[in-house]
PDB file of C-alpha atoms and ligand atoms in Angstrom:
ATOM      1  CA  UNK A  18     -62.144  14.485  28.716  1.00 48.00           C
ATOM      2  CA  UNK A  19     -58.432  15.018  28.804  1.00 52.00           C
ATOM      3  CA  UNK A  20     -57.957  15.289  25.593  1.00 55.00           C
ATOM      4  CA  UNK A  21     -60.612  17.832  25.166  1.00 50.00           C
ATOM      5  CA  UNK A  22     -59.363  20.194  28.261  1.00 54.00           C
ATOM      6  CA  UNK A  23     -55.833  19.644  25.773  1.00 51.00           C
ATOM      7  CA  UNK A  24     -57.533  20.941  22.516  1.00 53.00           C
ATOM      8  CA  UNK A  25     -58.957  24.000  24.244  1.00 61.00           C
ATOM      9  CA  UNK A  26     -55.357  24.927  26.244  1.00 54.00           C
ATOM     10  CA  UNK A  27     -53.986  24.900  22.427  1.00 58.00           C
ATOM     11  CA  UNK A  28     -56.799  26.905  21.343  1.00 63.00           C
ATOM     12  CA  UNK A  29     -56.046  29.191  23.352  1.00 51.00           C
ATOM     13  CA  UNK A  30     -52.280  29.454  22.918  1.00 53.00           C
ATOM     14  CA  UNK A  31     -53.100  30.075  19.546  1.00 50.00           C
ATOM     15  CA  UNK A  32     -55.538  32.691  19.837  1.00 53.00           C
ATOM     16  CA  UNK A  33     -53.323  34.185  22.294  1.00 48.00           C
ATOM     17  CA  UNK A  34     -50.244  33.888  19.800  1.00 46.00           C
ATOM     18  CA  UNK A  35     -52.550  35.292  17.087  1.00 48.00           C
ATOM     19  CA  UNK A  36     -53.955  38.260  19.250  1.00 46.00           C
ATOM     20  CA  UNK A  37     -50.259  39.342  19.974  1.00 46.00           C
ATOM     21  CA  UNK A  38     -48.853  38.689  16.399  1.00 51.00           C
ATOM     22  CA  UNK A  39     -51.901  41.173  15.214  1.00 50.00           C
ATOM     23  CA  UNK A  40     -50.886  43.818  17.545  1.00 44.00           C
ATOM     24  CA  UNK A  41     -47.419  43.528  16.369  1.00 51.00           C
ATOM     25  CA  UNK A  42     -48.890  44.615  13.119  1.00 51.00           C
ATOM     26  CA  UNK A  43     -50.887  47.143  13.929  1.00 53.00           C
ATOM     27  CA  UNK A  44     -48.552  48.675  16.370  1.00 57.00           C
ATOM     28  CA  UNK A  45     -45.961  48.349  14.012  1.00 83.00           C
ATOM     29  CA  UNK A  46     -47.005  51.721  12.066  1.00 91.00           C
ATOM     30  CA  UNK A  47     -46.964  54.726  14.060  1.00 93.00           C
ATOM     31  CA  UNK A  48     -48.029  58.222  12.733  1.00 94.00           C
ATOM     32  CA  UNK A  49     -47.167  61.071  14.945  1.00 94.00           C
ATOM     33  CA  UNK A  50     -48.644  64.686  14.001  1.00 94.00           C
ATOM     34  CA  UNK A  51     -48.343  67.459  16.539  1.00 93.00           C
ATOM     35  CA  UNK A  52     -51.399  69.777  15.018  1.00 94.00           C
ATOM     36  CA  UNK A  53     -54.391  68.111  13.093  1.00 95.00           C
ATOM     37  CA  UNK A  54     -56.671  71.458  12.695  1.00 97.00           C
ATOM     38  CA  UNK A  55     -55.400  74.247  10.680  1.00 97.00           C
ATOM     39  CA  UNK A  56     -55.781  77.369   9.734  1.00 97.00           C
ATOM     40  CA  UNK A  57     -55.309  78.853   6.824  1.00 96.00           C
ATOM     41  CA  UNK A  58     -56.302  82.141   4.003  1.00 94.00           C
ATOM     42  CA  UNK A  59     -56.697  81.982   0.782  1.00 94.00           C
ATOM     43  CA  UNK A  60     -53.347  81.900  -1.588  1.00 93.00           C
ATOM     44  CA  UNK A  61     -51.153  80.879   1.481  1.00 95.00           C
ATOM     45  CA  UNK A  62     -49.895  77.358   1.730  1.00 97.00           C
ATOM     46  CA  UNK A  63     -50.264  74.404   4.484  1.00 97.00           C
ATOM     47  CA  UNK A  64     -48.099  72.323   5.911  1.00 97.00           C
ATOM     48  CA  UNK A  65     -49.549  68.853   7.239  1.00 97.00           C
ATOM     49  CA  UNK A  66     -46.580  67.225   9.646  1.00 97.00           C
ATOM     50  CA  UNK A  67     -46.556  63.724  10.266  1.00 97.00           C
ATOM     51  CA  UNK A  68     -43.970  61.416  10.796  1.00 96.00           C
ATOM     52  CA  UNK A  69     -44.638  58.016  10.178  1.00 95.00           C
ATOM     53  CA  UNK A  70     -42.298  55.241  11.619  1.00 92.00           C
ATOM     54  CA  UNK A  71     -42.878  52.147  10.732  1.00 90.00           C
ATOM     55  CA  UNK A  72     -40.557  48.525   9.797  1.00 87.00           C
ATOM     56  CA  UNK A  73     -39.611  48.711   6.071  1.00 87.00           C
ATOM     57  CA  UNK A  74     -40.742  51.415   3.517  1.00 90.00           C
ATOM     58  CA  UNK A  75     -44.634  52.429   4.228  1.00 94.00           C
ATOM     59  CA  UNK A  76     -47.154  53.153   1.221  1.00 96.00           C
ATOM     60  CA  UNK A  77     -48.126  57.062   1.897  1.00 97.00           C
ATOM     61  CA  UNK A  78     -51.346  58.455   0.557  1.00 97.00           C
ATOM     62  CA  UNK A  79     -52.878  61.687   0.848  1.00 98.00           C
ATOM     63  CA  UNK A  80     -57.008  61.822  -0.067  1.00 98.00           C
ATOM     64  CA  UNK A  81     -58.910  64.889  -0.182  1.00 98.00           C
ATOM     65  CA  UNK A  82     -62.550  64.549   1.310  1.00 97.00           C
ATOM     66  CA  UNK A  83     -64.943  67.638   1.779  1.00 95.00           C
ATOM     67  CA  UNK A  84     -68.847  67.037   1.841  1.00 92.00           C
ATOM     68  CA  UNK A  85     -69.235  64.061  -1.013  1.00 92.00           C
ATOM     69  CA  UNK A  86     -66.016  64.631  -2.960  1.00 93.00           C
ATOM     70  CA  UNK A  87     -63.080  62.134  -2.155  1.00 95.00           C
ATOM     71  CA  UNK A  88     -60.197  62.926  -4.141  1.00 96.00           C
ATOM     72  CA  UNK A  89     -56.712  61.108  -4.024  1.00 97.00           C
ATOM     73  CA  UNK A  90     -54.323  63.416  -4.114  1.00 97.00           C
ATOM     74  CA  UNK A  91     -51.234  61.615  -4.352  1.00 97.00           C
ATOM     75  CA  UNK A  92     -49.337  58.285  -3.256  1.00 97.00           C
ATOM     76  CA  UNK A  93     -45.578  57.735  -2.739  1.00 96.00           C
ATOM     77  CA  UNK A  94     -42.828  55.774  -1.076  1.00 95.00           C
ATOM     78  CA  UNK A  95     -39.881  57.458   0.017  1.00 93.00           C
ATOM     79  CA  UNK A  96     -37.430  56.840  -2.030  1.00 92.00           C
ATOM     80  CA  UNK A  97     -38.719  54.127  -4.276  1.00 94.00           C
ATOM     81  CA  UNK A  98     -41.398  56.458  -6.479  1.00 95.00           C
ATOM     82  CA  UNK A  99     -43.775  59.545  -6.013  1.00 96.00           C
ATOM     83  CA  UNK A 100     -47.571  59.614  -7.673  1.00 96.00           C
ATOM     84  CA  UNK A 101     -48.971  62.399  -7.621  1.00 97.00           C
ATOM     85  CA  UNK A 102     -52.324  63.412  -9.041  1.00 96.00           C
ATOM     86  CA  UNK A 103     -52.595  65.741 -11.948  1.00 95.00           C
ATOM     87  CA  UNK A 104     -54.590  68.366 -10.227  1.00 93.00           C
ATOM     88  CA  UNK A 105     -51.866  68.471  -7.567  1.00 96.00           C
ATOM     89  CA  UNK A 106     -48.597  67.873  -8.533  1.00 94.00           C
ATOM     90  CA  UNK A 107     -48.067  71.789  -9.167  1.00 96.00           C
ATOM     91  CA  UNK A 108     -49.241  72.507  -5.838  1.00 97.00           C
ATOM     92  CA  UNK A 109     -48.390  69.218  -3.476  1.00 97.00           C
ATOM     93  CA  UNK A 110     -44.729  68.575  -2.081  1.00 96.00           C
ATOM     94  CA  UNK A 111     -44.204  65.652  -0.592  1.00 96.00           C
ATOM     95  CA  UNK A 112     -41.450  64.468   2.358  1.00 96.00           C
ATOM     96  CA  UNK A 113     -39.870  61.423   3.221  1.00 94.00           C
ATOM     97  CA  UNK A 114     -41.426  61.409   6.917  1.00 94.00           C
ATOM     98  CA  UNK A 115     -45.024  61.667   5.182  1.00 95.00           C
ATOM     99  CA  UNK A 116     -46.138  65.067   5.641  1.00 97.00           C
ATOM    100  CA  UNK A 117     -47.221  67.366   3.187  1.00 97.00           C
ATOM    101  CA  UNK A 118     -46.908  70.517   1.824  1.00 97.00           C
ATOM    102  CA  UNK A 119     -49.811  72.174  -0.354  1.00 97.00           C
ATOM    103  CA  UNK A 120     -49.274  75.999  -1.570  1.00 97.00           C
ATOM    104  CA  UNK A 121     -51.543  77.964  -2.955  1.00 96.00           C
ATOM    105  CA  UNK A 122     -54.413  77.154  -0.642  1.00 96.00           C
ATOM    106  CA  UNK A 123     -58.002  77.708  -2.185  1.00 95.00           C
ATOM    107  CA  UNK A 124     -61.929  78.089  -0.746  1.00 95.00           C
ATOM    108  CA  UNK A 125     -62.382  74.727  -2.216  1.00 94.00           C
ATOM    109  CA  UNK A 126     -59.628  73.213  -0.459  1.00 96.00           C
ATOM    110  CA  UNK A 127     -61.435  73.629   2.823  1.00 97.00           C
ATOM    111  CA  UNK A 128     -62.261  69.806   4.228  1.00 97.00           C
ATOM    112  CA  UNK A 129     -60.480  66.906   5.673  1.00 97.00           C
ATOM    113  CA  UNK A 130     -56.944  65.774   4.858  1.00 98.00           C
ATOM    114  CA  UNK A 131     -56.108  61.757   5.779  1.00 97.00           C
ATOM    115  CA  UNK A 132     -52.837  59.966   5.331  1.00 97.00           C
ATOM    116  CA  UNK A 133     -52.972  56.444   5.307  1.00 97.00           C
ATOM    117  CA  UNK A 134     -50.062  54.529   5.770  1.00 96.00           C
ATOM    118  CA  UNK A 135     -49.404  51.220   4.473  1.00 95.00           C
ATOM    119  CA  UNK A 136     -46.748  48.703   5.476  1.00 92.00           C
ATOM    120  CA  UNK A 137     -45.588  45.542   2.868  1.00 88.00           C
ATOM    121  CA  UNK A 138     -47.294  43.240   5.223  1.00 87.00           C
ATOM    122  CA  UNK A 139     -50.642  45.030   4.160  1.00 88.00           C
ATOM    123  CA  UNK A 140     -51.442  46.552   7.806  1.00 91.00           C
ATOM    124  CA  UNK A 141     -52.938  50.168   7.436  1.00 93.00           C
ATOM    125  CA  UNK A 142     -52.867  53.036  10.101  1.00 94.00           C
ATOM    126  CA  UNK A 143     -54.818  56.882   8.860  1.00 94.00           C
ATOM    127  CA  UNK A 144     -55.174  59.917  10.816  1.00 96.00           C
ATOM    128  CA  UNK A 145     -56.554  63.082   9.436  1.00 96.00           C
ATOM    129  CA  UNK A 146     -56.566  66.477   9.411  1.00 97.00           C
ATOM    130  CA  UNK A 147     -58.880  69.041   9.220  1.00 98.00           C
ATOM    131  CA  UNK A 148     -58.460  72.678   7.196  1.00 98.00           C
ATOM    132  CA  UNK A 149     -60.405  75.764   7.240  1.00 97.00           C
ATOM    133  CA  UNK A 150     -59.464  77.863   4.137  1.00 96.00           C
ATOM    134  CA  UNK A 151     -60.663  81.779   5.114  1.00 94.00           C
ATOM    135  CA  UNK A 152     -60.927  84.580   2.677  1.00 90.00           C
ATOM    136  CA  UNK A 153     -58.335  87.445   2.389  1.00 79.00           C
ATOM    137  CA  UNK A 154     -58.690  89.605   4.565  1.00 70.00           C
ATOM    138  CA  UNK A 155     -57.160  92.481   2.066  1.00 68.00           C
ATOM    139  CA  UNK A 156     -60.161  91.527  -0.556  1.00 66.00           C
ATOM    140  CA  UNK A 157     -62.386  92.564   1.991  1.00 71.00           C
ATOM    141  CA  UNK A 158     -60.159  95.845   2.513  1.00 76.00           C
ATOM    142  CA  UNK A 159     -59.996  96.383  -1.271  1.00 78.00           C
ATOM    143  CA  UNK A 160     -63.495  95.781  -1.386  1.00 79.00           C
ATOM    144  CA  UNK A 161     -64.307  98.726   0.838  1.00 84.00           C
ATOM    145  CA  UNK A 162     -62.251 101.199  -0.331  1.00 86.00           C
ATOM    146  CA  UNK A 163     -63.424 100.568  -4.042  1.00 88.00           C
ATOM    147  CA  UNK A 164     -67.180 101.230  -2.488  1.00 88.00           C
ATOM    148  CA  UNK A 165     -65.637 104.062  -0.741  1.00 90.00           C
ATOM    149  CA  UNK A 166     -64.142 105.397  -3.935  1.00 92.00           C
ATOM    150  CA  UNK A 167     -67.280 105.198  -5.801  1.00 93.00           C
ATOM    151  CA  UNK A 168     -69.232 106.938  -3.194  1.00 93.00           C
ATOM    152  CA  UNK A 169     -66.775 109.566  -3.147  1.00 93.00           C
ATOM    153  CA  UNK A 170     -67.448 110.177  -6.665  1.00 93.00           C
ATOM    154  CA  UNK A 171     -70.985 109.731  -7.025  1.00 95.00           C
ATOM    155  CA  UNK A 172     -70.583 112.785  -4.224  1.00 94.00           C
ATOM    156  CA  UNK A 173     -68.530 114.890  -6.336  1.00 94.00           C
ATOM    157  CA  UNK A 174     -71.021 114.470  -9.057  1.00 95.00           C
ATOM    158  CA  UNK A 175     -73.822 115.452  -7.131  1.00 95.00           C
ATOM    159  CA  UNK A 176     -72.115 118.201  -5.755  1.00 94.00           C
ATOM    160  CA  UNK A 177     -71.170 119.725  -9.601  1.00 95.00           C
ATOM    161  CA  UNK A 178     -74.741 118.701 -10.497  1.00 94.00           C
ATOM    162  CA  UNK A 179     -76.192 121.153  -7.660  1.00 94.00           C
ATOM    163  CA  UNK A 180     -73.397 123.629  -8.140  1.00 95.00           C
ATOM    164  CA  UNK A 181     -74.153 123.963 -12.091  1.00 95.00           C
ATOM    165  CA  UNK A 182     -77.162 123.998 -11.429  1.00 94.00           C
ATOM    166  CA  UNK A 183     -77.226 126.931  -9.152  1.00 94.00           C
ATOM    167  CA  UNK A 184     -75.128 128.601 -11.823  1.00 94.00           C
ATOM    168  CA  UNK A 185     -78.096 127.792 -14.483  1.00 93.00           C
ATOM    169  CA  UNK A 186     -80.951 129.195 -11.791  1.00 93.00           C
ATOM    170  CA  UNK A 187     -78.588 132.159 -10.898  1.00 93.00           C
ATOM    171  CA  UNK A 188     -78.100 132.811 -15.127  1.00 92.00           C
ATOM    172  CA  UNK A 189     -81.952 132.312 -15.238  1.00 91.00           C
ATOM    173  CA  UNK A 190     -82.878 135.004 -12.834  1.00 91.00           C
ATOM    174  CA  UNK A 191     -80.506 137.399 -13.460  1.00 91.00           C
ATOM    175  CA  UNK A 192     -81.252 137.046 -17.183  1.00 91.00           C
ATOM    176  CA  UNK A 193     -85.038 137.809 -16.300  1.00 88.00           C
ATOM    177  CA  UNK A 194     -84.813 140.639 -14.210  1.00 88.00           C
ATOM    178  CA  UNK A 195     -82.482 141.983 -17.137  1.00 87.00           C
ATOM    179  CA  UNK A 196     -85.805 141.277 -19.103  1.00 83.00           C
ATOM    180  CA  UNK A 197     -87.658 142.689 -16.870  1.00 80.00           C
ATOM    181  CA  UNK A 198     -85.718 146.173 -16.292  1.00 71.00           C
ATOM    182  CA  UNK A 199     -87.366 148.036 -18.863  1.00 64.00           C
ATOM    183  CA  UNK A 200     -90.710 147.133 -17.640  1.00 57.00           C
ATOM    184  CA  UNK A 201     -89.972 148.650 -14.245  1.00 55.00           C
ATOM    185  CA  UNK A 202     -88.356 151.671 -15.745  1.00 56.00           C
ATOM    186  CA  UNK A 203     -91.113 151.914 -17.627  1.00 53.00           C
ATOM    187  CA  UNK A 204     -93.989 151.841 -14.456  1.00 54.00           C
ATOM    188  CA  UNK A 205     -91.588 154.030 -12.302  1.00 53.00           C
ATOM    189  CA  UNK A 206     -91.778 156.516 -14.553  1.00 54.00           C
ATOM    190  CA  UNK A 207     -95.530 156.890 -14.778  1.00 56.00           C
ATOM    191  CA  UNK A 208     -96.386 159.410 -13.043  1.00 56.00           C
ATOM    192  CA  UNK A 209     -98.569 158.315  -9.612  1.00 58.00           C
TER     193      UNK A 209
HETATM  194  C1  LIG B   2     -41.314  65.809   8.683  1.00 52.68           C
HETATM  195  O1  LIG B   2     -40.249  66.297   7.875  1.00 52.68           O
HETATM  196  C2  LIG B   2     -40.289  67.703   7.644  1.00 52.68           C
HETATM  197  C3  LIG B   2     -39.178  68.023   6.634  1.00 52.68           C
HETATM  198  O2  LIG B   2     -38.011  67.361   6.944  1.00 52.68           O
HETATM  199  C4  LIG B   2     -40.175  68.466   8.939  1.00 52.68           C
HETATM  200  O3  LIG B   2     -40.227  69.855   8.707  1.00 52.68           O
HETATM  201  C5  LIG B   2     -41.322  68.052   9.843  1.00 52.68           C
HETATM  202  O4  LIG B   2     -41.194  68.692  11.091  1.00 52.68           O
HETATM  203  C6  LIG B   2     -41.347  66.536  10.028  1.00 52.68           C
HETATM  204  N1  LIG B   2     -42.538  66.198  10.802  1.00 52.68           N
HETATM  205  C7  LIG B   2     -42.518  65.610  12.009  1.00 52.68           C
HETATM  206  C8  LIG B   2     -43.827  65.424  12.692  1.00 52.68           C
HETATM  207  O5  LIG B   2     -41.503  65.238  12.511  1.00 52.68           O
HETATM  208  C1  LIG B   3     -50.553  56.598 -10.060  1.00 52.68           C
HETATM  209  O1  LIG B   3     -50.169  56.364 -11.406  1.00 52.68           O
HETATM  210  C2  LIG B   3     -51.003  55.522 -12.146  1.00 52.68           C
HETATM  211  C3  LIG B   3     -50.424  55.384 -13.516  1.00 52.68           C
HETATM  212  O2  LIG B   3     -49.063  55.094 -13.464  1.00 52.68           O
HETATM  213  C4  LIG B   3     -52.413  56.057 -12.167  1.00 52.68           C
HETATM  214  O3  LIG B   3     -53.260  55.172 -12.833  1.00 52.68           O
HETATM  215  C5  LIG B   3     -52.901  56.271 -10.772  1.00 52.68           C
HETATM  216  O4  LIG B   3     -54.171  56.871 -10.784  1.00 52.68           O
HETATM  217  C6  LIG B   3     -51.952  57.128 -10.009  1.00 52.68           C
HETATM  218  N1  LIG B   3     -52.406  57.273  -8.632  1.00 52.68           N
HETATM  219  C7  LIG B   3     -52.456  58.442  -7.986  1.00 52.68           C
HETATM  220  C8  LIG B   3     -52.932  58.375  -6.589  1.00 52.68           C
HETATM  221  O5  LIG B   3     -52.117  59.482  -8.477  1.00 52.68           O
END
């Protein structure tokens, strides 16, 4: 009986000791952003700030999800090496603190952005962030004033359609009565 209450006051000195030690790990990453939605148009670039503190050099990677893709975009750490992935690396700039620049912003690159950081003892933290990608808003102008422009001159076209027309009714008529004259003469002279 003793010896069993014994076995179960060690159990749970160990669990406890365990418990602890695995908050240790996990609370040994810590990833700090101050804005996780972002705004952006198309053909201007993003910024996604974290800073990641954490004991010893952390693992960063950036992945790309949006609907059913899942793209990696690129993994480094500071100062050892930098991957990044081909469809990126003209695009991506990377920082020591974790964030990430991306220039050049697209429709397609609308979707969620998550870092996950990993520490040498294998513990893992993520956070993500989310980006809305609009259209220009100058495509939109340019778009107008090219349907205004066209208008304009589908006007002008009508309006020199009418107008020569006109001209071709007024030739008509005049060139009639001028047909015409000598027939008139001809009954105004007959005597009544
Ligand atoms: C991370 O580093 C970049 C460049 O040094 C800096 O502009 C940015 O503010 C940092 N992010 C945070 C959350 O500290
Ligand atoms: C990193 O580089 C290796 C080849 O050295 C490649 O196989 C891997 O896909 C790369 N990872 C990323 C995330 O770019």
């Amino acid at each position: 009986m003793w010896h069993f209450r014994l076995w179960k006051v060690q159990d749970v000195a160990v669990f406890l000791c365990g418990t602890l030690y695995m908050c240790h790990i996990a609370g040994a990453i810590s990833i700090h952003s101050p804005q996780r939605r972002l705004t952006r148009s198309v053909q201007e670039d993003v910024f996604f700030s974290v800073n990641v503190l954490c004991n010893g050099i952390p693992t960063i990677q950036w992945t790309f999800m949006s609907g059913e893709v899942s793209r990696s975009i690129g993994i480094w750490q500071p100062g050892v090496y930098t991957n990044l992935t081909v469809d990126y690396s003209s695009r991506v700039q990377t920082y020591n603190n974790g964030s990430m620049g991306l220039s050049d912003l697209q429709l397609q690159d609308a979707g969620y952005y998550v870092v996950t950081v990993t520490e040498t003892t294998g513990s893992s933290k993520d956070t993500g962030f989310v980006l809305k990608v609009n259209e220009l808003l100058y495509e939109d102008l340019q778009y107008l004033s090219v349907s205004a422009l066209v208008l304009a001159c589908l006007a002008s076209l009508l309006i020199l359609a009418v107008w020569l027309l006109d001209q071709a009714y007024r030739k008509i008529v005049a060139w009639g009565r001028r047909k015409q004259m000598p027939e008139n003469d001809a009954t105004e002279l007959q005597p009544l």
